[in-house]
Coordinates of C-alpha atoms in Angstrom, one line a residue:
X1 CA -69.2 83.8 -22.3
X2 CA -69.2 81.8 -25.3
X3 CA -65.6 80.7 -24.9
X4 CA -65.9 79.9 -21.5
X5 CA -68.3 77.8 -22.8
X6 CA -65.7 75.9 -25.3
X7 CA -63.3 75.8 -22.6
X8 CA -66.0 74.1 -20.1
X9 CA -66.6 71.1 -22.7
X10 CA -62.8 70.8 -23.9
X11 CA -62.3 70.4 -19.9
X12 CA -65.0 67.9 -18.8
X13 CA -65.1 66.4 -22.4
X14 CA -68.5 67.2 -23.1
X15 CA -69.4 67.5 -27.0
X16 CA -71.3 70.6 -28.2
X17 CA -74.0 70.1 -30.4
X18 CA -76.1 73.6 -30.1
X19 CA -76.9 75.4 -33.1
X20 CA -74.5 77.9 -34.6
X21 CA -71.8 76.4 -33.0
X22 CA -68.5 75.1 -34.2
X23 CA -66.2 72.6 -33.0
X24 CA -62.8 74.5 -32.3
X25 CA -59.3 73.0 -33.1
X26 CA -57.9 72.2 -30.2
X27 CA -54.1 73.5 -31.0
X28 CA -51.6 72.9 -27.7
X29 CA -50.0 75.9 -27.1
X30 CA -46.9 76.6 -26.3
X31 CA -45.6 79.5 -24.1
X32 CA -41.8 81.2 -25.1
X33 CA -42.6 84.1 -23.1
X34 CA -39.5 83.7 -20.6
X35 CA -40.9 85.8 -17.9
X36 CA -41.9 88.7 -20.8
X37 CA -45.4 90.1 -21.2
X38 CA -47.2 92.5 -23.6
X39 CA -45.9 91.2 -27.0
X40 CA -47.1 93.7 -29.7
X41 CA -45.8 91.6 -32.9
X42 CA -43.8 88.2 -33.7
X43 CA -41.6 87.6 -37.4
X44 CA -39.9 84.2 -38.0
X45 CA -36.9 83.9 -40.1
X46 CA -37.9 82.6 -43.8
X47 CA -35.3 80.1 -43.9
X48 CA -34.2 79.1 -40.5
X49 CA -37.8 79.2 -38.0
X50 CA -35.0 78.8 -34.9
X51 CA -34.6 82.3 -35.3
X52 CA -37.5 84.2 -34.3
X53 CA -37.9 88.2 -33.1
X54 CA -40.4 89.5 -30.7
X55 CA -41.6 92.8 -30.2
X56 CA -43.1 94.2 -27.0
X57 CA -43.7 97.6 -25.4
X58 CA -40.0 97.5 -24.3
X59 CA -38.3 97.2 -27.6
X60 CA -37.1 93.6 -29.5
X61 CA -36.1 90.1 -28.1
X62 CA -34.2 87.8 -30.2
X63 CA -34.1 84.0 -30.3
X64 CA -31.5 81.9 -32.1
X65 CA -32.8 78.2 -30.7
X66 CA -36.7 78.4 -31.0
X67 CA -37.4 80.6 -28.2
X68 CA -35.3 78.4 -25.3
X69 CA -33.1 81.7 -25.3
X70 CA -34.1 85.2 -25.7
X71 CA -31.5 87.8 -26.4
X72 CA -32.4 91.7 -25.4
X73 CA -31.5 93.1 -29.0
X74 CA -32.8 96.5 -29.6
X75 CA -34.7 99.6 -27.0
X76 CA -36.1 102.0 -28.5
X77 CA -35.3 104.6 -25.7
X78 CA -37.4 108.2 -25.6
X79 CA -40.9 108.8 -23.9
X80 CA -42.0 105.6 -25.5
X81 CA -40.3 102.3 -26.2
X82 CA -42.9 100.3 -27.9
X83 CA -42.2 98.3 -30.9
X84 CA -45.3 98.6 -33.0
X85 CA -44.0 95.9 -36.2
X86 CA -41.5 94.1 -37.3
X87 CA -40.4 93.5 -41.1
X88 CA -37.7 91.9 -43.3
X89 CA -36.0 94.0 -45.5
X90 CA -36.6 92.9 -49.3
X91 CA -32.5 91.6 -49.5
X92 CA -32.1 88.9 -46.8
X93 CA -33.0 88.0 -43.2
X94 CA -30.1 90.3 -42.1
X95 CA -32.3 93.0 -42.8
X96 CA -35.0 94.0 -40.5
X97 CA -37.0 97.1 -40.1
X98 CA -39.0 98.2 -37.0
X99 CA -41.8 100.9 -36.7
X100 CA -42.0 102.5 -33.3
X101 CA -43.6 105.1 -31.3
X102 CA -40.3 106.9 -31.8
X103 CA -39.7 106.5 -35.7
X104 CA -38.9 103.5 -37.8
X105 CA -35.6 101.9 -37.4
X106 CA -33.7 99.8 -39.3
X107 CA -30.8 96.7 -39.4
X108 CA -28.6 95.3 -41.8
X109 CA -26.8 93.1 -39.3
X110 CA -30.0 90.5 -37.9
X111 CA -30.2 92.9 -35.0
X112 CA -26.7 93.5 -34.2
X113 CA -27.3 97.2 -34.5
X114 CA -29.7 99.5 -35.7
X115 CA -30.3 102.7 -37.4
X116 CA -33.2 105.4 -37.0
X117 CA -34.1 105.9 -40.9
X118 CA -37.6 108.1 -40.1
X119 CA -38.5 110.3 -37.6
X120 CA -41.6 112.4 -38.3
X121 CA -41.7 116.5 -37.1
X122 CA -44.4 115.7 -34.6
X123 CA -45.4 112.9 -31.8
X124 CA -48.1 111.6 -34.2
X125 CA -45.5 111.3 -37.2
X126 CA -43.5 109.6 -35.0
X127 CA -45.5 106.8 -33.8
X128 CA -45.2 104.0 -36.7
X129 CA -48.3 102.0 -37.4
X130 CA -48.3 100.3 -40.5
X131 CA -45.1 99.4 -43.1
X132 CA -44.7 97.7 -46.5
X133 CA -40.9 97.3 -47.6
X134 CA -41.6 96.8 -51.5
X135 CA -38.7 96.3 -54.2
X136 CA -37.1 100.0 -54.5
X137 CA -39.5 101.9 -52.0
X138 CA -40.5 101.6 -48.6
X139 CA -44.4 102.9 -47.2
X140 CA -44.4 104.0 -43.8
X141 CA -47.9 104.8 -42.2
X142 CA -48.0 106.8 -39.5
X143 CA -50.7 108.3 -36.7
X144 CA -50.5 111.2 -39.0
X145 CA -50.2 110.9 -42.9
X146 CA -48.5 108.1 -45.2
X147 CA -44.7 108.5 -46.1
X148 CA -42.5 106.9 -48.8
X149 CA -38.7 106.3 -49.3
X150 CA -37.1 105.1 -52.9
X151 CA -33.2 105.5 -51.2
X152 CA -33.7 103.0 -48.4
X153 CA -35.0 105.6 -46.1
X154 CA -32.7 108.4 -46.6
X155 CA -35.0 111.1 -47.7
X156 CA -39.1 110.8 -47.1
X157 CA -41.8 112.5 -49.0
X158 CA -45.5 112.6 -47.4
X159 CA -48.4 111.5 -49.6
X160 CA -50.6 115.0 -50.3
X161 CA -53.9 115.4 -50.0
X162 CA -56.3 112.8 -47.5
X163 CA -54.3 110.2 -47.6
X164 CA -51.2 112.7 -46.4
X165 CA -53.3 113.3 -43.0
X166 CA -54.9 110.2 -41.9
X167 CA -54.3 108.1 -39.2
X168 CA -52.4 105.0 -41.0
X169 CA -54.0 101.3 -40.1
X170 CA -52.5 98.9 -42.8
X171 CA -50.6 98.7 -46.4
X172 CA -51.3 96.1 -48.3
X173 CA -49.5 95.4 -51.9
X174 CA -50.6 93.9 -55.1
X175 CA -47.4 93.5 -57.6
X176 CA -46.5 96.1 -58.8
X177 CA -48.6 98.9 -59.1
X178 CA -51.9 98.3 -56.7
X179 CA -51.3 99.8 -53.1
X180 CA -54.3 99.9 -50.2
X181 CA -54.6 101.9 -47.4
X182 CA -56.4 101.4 -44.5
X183 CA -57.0 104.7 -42.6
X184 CA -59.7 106.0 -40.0
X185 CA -60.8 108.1 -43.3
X186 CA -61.7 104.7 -45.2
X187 CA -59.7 102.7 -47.3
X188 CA -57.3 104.3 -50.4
X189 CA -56.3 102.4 -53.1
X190 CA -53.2 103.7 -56.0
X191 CA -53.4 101.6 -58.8
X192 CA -49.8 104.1 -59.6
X193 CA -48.1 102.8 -57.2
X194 CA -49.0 105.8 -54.5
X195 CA -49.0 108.6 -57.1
X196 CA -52.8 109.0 -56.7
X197 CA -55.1 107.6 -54.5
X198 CA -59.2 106.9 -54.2
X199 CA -60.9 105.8 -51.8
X200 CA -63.0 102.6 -52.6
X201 CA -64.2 101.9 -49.1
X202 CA -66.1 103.5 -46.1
X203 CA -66.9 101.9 -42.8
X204 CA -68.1 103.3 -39.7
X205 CA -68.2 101.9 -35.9
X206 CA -71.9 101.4 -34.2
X207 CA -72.7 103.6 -31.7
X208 CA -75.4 102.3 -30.5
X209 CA -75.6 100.3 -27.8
X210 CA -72.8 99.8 -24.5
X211 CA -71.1 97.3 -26.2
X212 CA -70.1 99.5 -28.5
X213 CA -68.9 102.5 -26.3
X214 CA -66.8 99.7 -24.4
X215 CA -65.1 98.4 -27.4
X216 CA -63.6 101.7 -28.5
X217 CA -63.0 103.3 -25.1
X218 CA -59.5 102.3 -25.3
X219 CA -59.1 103.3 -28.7
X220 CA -57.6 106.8 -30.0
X221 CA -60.3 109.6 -29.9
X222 CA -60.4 109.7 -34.1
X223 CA -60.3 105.4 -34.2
X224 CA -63.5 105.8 -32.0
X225 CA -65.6 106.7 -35.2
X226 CA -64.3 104.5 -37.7
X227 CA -64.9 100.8 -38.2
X228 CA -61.8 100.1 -40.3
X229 CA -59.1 97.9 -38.7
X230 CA -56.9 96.5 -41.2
X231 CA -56.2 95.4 -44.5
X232 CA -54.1 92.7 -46.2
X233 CA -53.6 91.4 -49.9
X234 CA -53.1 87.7 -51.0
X235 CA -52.5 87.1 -54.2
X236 CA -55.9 88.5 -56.1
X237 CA -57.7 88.6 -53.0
X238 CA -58.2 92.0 -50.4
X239 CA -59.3 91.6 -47.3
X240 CA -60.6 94.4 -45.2
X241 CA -60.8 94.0 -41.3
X242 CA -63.7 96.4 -39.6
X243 CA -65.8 96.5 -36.7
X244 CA -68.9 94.8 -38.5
X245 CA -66.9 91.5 -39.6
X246 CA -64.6 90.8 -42.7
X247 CA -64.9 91.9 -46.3
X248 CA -62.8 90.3 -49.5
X249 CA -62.2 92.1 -52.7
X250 CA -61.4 89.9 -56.0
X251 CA -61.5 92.7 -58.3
X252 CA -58.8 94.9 -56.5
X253 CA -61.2 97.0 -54.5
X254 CA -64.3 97.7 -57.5
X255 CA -66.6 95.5 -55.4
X256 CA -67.2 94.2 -51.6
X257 CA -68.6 90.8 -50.2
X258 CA -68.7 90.3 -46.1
X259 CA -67.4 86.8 -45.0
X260 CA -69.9 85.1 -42.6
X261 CA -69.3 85.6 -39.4
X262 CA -70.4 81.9 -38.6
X263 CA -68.0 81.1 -35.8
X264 CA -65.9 84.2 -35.6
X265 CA -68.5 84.8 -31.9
X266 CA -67.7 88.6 -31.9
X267 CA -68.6 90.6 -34.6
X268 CA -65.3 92.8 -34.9
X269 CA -62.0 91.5 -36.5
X270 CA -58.6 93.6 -35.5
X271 CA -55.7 91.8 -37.7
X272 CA -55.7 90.0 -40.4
X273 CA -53.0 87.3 -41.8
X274 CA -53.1 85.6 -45.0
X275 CA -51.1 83.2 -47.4
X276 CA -51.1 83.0 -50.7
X277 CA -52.3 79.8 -50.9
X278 CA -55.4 81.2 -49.6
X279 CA -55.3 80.6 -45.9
X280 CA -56.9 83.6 -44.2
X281 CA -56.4 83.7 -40.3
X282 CA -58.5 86.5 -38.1
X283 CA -57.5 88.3 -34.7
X284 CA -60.5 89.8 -32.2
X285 CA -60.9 89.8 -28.9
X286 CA -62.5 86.7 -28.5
X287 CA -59.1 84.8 -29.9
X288 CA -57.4 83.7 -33.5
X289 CA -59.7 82.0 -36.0
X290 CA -59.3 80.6 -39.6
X291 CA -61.2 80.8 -42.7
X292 CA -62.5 77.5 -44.2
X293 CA -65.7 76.1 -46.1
X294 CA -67.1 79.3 -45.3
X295 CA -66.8 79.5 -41.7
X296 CA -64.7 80.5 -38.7
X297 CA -62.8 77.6 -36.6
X298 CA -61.4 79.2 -33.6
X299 CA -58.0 78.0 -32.9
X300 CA -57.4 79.7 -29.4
X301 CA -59.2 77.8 -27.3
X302 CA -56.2 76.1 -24.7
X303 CA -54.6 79.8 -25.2
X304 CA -55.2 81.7 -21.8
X305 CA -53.0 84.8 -23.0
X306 CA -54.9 88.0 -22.6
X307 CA -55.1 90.1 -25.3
X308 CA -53.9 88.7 -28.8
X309 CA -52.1 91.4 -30.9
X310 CA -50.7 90.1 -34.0
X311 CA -49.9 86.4 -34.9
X312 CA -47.5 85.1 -37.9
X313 CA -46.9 81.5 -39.0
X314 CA -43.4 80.1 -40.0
X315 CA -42.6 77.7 -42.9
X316 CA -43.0 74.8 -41.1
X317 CA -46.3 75.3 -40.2
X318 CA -46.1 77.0 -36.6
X319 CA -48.7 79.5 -35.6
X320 CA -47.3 82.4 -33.5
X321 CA -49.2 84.6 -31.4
X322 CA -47.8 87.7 -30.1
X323 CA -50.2 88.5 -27.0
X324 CA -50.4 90.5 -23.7
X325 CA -49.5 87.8 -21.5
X326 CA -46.6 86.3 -23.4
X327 CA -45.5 85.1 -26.8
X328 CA -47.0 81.7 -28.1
X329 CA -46.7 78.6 -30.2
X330 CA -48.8 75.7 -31.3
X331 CA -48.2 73.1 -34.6
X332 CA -51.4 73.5 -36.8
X333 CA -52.7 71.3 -38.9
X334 CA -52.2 73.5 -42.1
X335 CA -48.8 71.7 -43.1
X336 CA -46.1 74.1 -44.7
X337 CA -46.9 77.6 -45.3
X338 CA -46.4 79.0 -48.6
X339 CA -43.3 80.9 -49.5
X340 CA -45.2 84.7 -49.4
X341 CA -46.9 85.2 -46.3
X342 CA -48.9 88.8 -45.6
X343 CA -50.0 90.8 -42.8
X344 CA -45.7 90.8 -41.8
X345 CA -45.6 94.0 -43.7
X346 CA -43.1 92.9 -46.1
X347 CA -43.1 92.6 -49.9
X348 CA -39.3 91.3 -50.9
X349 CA -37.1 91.1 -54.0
X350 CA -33.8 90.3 -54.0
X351 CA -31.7 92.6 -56.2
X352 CA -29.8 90.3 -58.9
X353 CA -26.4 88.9 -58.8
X354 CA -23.4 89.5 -60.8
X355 CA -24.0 86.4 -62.6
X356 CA -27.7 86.9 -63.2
X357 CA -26.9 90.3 -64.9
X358 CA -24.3 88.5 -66.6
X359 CA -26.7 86.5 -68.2
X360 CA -29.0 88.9 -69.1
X361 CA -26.6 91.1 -70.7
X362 CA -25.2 88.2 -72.8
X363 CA -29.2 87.4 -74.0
X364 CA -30.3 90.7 -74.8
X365 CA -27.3 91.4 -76.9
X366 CA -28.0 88.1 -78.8
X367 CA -24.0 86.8 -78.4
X368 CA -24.4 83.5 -76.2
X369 CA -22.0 81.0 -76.7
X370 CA -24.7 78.4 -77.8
X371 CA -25.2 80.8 -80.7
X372 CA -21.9 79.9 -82.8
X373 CA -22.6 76.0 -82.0
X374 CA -25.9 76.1 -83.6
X375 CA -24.3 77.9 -86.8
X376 CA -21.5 74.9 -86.9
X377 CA -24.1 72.4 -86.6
X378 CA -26.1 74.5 -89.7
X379 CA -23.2 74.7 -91.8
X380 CA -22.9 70.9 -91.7
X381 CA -26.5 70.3 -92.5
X382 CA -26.0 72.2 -95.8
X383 CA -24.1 69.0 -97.4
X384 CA -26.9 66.5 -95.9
X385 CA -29.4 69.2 -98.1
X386 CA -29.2 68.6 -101.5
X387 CA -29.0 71.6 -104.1
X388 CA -32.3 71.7 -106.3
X389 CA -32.3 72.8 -110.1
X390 CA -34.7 73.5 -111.8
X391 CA -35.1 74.0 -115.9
X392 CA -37.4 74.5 -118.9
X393 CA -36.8 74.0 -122.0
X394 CA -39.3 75.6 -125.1
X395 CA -38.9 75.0 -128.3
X396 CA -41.3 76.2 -131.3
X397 CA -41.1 75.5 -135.3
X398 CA -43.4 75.6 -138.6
X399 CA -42.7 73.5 -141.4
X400 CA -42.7 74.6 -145.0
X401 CA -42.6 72.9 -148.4
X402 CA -42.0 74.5 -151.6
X403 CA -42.8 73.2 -155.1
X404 CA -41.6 74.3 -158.1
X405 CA -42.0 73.3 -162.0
X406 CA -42.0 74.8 -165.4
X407 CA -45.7 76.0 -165.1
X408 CA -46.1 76.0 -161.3
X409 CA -44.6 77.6 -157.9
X410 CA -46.2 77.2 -154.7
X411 CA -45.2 77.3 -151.1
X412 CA -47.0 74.7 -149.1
X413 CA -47.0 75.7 -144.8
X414 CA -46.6 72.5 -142.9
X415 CA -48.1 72.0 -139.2
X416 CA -47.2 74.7 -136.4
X417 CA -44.9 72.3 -133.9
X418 CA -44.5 73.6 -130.1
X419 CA -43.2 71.7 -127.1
X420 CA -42.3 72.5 -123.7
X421 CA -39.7 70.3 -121.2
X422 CA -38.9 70.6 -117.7
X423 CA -36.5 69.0 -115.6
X424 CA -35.4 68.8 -112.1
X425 CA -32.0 68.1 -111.0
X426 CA -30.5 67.1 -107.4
X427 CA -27.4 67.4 -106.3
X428 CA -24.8 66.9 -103.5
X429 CA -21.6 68.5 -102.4
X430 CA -20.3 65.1 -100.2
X431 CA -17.3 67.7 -99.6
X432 CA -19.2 70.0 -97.4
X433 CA -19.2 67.2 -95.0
X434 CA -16.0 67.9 -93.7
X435 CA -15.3 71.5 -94.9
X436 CA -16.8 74.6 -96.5
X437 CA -16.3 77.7 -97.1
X438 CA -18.9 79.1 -94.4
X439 CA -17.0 77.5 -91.9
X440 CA -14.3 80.4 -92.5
X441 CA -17.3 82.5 -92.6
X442 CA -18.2 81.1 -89.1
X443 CA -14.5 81.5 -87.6
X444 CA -14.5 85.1 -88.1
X445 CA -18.0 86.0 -87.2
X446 CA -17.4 83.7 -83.9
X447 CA -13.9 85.8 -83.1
X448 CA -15.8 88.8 -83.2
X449 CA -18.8 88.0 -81.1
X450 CA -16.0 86.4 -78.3
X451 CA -14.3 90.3 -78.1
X452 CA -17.8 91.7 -78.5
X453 CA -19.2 89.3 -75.4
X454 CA -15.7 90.2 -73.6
X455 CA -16.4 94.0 -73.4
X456 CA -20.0 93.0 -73.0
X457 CA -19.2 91.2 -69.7
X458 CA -16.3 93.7 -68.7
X459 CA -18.4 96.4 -68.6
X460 CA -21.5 94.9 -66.9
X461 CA -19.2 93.7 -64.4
X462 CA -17.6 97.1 -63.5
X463 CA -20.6 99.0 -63.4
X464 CA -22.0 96.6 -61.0
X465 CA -19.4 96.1 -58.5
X466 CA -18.9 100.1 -58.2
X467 CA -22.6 100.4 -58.2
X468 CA -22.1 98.2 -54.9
X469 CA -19.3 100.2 -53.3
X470 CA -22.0 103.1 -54.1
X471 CA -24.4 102.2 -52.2
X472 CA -22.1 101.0 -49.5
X473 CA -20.8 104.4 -49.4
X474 CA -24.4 105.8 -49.6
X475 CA -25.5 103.6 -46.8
X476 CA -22.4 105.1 -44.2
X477 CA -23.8 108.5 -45.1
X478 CA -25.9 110.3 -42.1
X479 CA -28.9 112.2 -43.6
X480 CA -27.3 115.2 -42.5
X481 CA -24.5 114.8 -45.2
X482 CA -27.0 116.1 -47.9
X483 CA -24.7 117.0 -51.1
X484 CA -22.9 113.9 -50.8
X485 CA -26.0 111.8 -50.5
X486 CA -27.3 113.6 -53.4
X487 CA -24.5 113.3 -55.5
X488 CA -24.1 109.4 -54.8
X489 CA -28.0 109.2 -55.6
X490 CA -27.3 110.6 -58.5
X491 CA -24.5 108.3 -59.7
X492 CA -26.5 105.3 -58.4
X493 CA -29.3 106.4 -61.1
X494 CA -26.8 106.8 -63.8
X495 CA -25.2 103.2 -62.8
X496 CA -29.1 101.9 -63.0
X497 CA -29.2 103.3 -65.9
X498 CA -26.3 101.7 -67.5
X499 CA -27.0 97.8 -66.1
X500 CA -30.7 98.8 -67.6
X501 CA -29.4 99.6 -71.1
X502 CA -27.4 96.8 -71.5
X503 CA -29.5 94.4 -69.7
X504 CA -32.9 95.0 -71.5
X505 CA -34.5 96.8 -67.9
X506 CA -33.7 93.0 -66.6
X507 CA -32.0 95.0 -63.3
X508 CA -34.2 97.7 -62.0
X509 CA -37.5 95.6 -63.3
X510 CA -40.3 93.9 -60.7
X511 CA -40.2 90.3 -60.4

């Protein structure tokens, strides 16, 4: 009712002035449906927003020019197709990850072809709902219990205890050790990065009333009795979506304060997108809204799309909204994004580079080049620096006369005499200027470091590059293929291992 109301005056021109109302920004969307329907999720390319992929309830389009063109690029096949989320992978836009009602897929190719990495024992295992690709682990939530990956989804181990059974909502990260959970149990959070888990929040849907009953009569049976939606994590902040409005966390979870809901015009929020630069958009049923001054500003009011299921924003500023009746676009007036967006499931870090590990290998064994220069331009300074002396001189003596006659001897003791002296002397060795002898020093030492820094470099470089062709070689494995995947796993550790030593922990470390 209440949007009709906005639409009526954004029609006829009329300005609302009623209490508890907000003036909505009137964004002009655009539709890149194509002729498609029932949109589940939307991720734009980091770098280049012409590239855009589009999930729906028949698998993934693809489009390379903005949406002009869509491109049918992966189907899911089974008794279900639908593509619940889509993610980057943490090494480039080439890699993309999708959770589906029939396991969680993966490609390395921008959607070229794909690979089924996770494929739970059960129909509720198997239906993907929530994902966070993190820097050497993947979290997969599930309609049945939270799984993790540290091989790039070769081998899987399920969370134990509650958190091992739940029906998964949302993952949200804090770098590097704070993981949250929202489940229909309440909301978990590992501050071990997922080797134990709380739970630090409990929320429970009305029931009173028919409102209620018809906003969960869609829902899964055990959704029906909790209020938790979603969660999402932007930069100290946590953000819980729930059936009773939105909550923020700024002490990672230790205490809760609910966000007015002065404009948001229903109650319940179901998604949840933030940026780090503290933008904080909401998703219900009445449209998409954003955070500001302590208030909701709806920004769906020229979108006629049916239901809205998940929205993203590109670098340039583009809001995105992935919704029953198509897939939209509108130019906010936010500007440019920030570089880390959430609520896209994704949490990236590029592994290093030769020449970054290079580098640090070079630093933490203290033999860079600009080392020896510094000891040149040292050894020269030593003739500009004069050479200090410093003496004293102490000198004590009695003086003693003696007289002597026919009738008379007698020893007369003159005064006691003491004095000290000091001096200071400065000198220069104009020489030095052109040549010492710790230049010879310096040519020797500076050989030796060279042939040091040579094996240094020799070695980090051939235990990266075959650490490379091992994971290739890893990644061509099937999971079947368990004792050669195990034994490549192994050497991959023990290649780690090596860069780690003589790098300082500079390649397996967060950023």
């Amino acid at each position: 009712m209440l949007k009709t109301i906005f639409m009526l005056a954004a029609l006829t021109g009329l300005s609302l002035c009623l209490p508890g109302f907000i003036a909505a920004e009137e964004l002009q969307w655009e539709d890149l449906s194509a002729g498609n329907n029932n949109f589940t999720a939307v991720l734009v390319d980091r770098i280049n927003p012409q590239t855009i992929y589009a999930a729906s309830e028949r698998g993934i389009l693809k489009s390379q020019d903005a949406g002009l063109n869509w491109d049918n690029i992966f189907l899911a096949g089974g008794r279900d197709s639908r593509v619940n989320m889509l993610s980057f992978g943490e090494d480039n836009g080439e890699s993309i990850y999708a959770g589906t009602a029939e396991g969680l897929f993966h490609s390395r190719d921008a959607g070229r072809s794909w690979k089924r990495i996770f494929r739970g024992k059960n129909e509720p295992e198997r239906d993907c709902t929530a994902l966070a690709i993190l820097p050497g682990k993947i979290c997969l939530g599930t309609k049945n219990g939270l799984f993790t990956s540290t091989d790039k989804g070769r081998s899987w181990q399920k969370a134990q205890g509650e958190i091992g059974k739940a029906s998964i909502l949302g993952i949200a990260v804090n770098i590097p050790d704070y993981f949250y959970i929202a489940s229909v149990e309440g909301v978990f959070r590992s501050k071990d990065a997922g080797l134990s888990w709380e739970k630090i929040f409990i929320a429970h849907a009305t029931e009173n009333g028919s409102e209620a009953e018809e906003e969960t009569e869609d829902a899964d049976e055990e959704e029906r009795f909790s209020g938790i939606r979603y969660v999402v994590a932007a930069g100290q902040g946590l953000y819980l979506a729930t059936t009773e409005g939105v909550y923020s966390s700024e002490d990672r979870g230790e205490s809760w304060e609910k966000l007015p809901e002065y404009g948001l015009l229903k109650q319940e929020v179901d998604f949840l997108f933030a940026c780090d630069d503290s933008r904080l958009y909401a998703v219900n049923d009445s449209g998409i809204f954003r955070y500001e001054n302590e208030r909701w500003h709806e920004l769906s009011l020229r979108l006629v799309a049916g239901e809205v299921n998940r929205i993203g924003i590109d670098r340039e500023g583009n809001l995105y909204a992935a919704c029953g009746k198509g897939l939209f676009r509108a130019k906010t007036t936010d500007g440019l994004c920030a570089d880390k967006i959430h609520g896209a499931e994704s949490v990236s870090r590029k592994t290093p580079g030769i020449k970054e590990v290079q580098e640090a290998a070079i630093k933490y064994a203290e033999v860079e080049p600009g080392k020896i220069k510094e000891w040149r331009k040292k050894a020269k300074m030593k003739a500009i620096l004069p050479k200090l002396t410093i003496g004293i001189d102490r000198s004590e003596s009695t003086n003693y006369e003696i007289y002597t006659s026919a009738t008379t001897h007698y020893v007369y003791e003159g005064p006691y005499d003491k004095s000290d002296g000091w001096d200071v002397t400065l000198s220069w060795e104009l020489g030095d200027l052109i040549w010492n002898d710790d230049q010879t020093s310096i040519d020797v030492r500076s050989r030796l470091m060279v042939e040091l820094r040579d094996d240094i470099l020799d070695e980090v470089t051939k235990l990266f590059f075959e650490r490379r062709r091992v994971e290739m070689e890893l990644d061509s494995l099937t999971i079947e293929e368990r004792k050669k995947r195990t034994e490549k796993e192994l050497r991959l550790e023990e290649l780690t291992a090596y860069l780690d030593g003589l790098t300082g922990n500079y390649f397996s470390k967060p950023n």
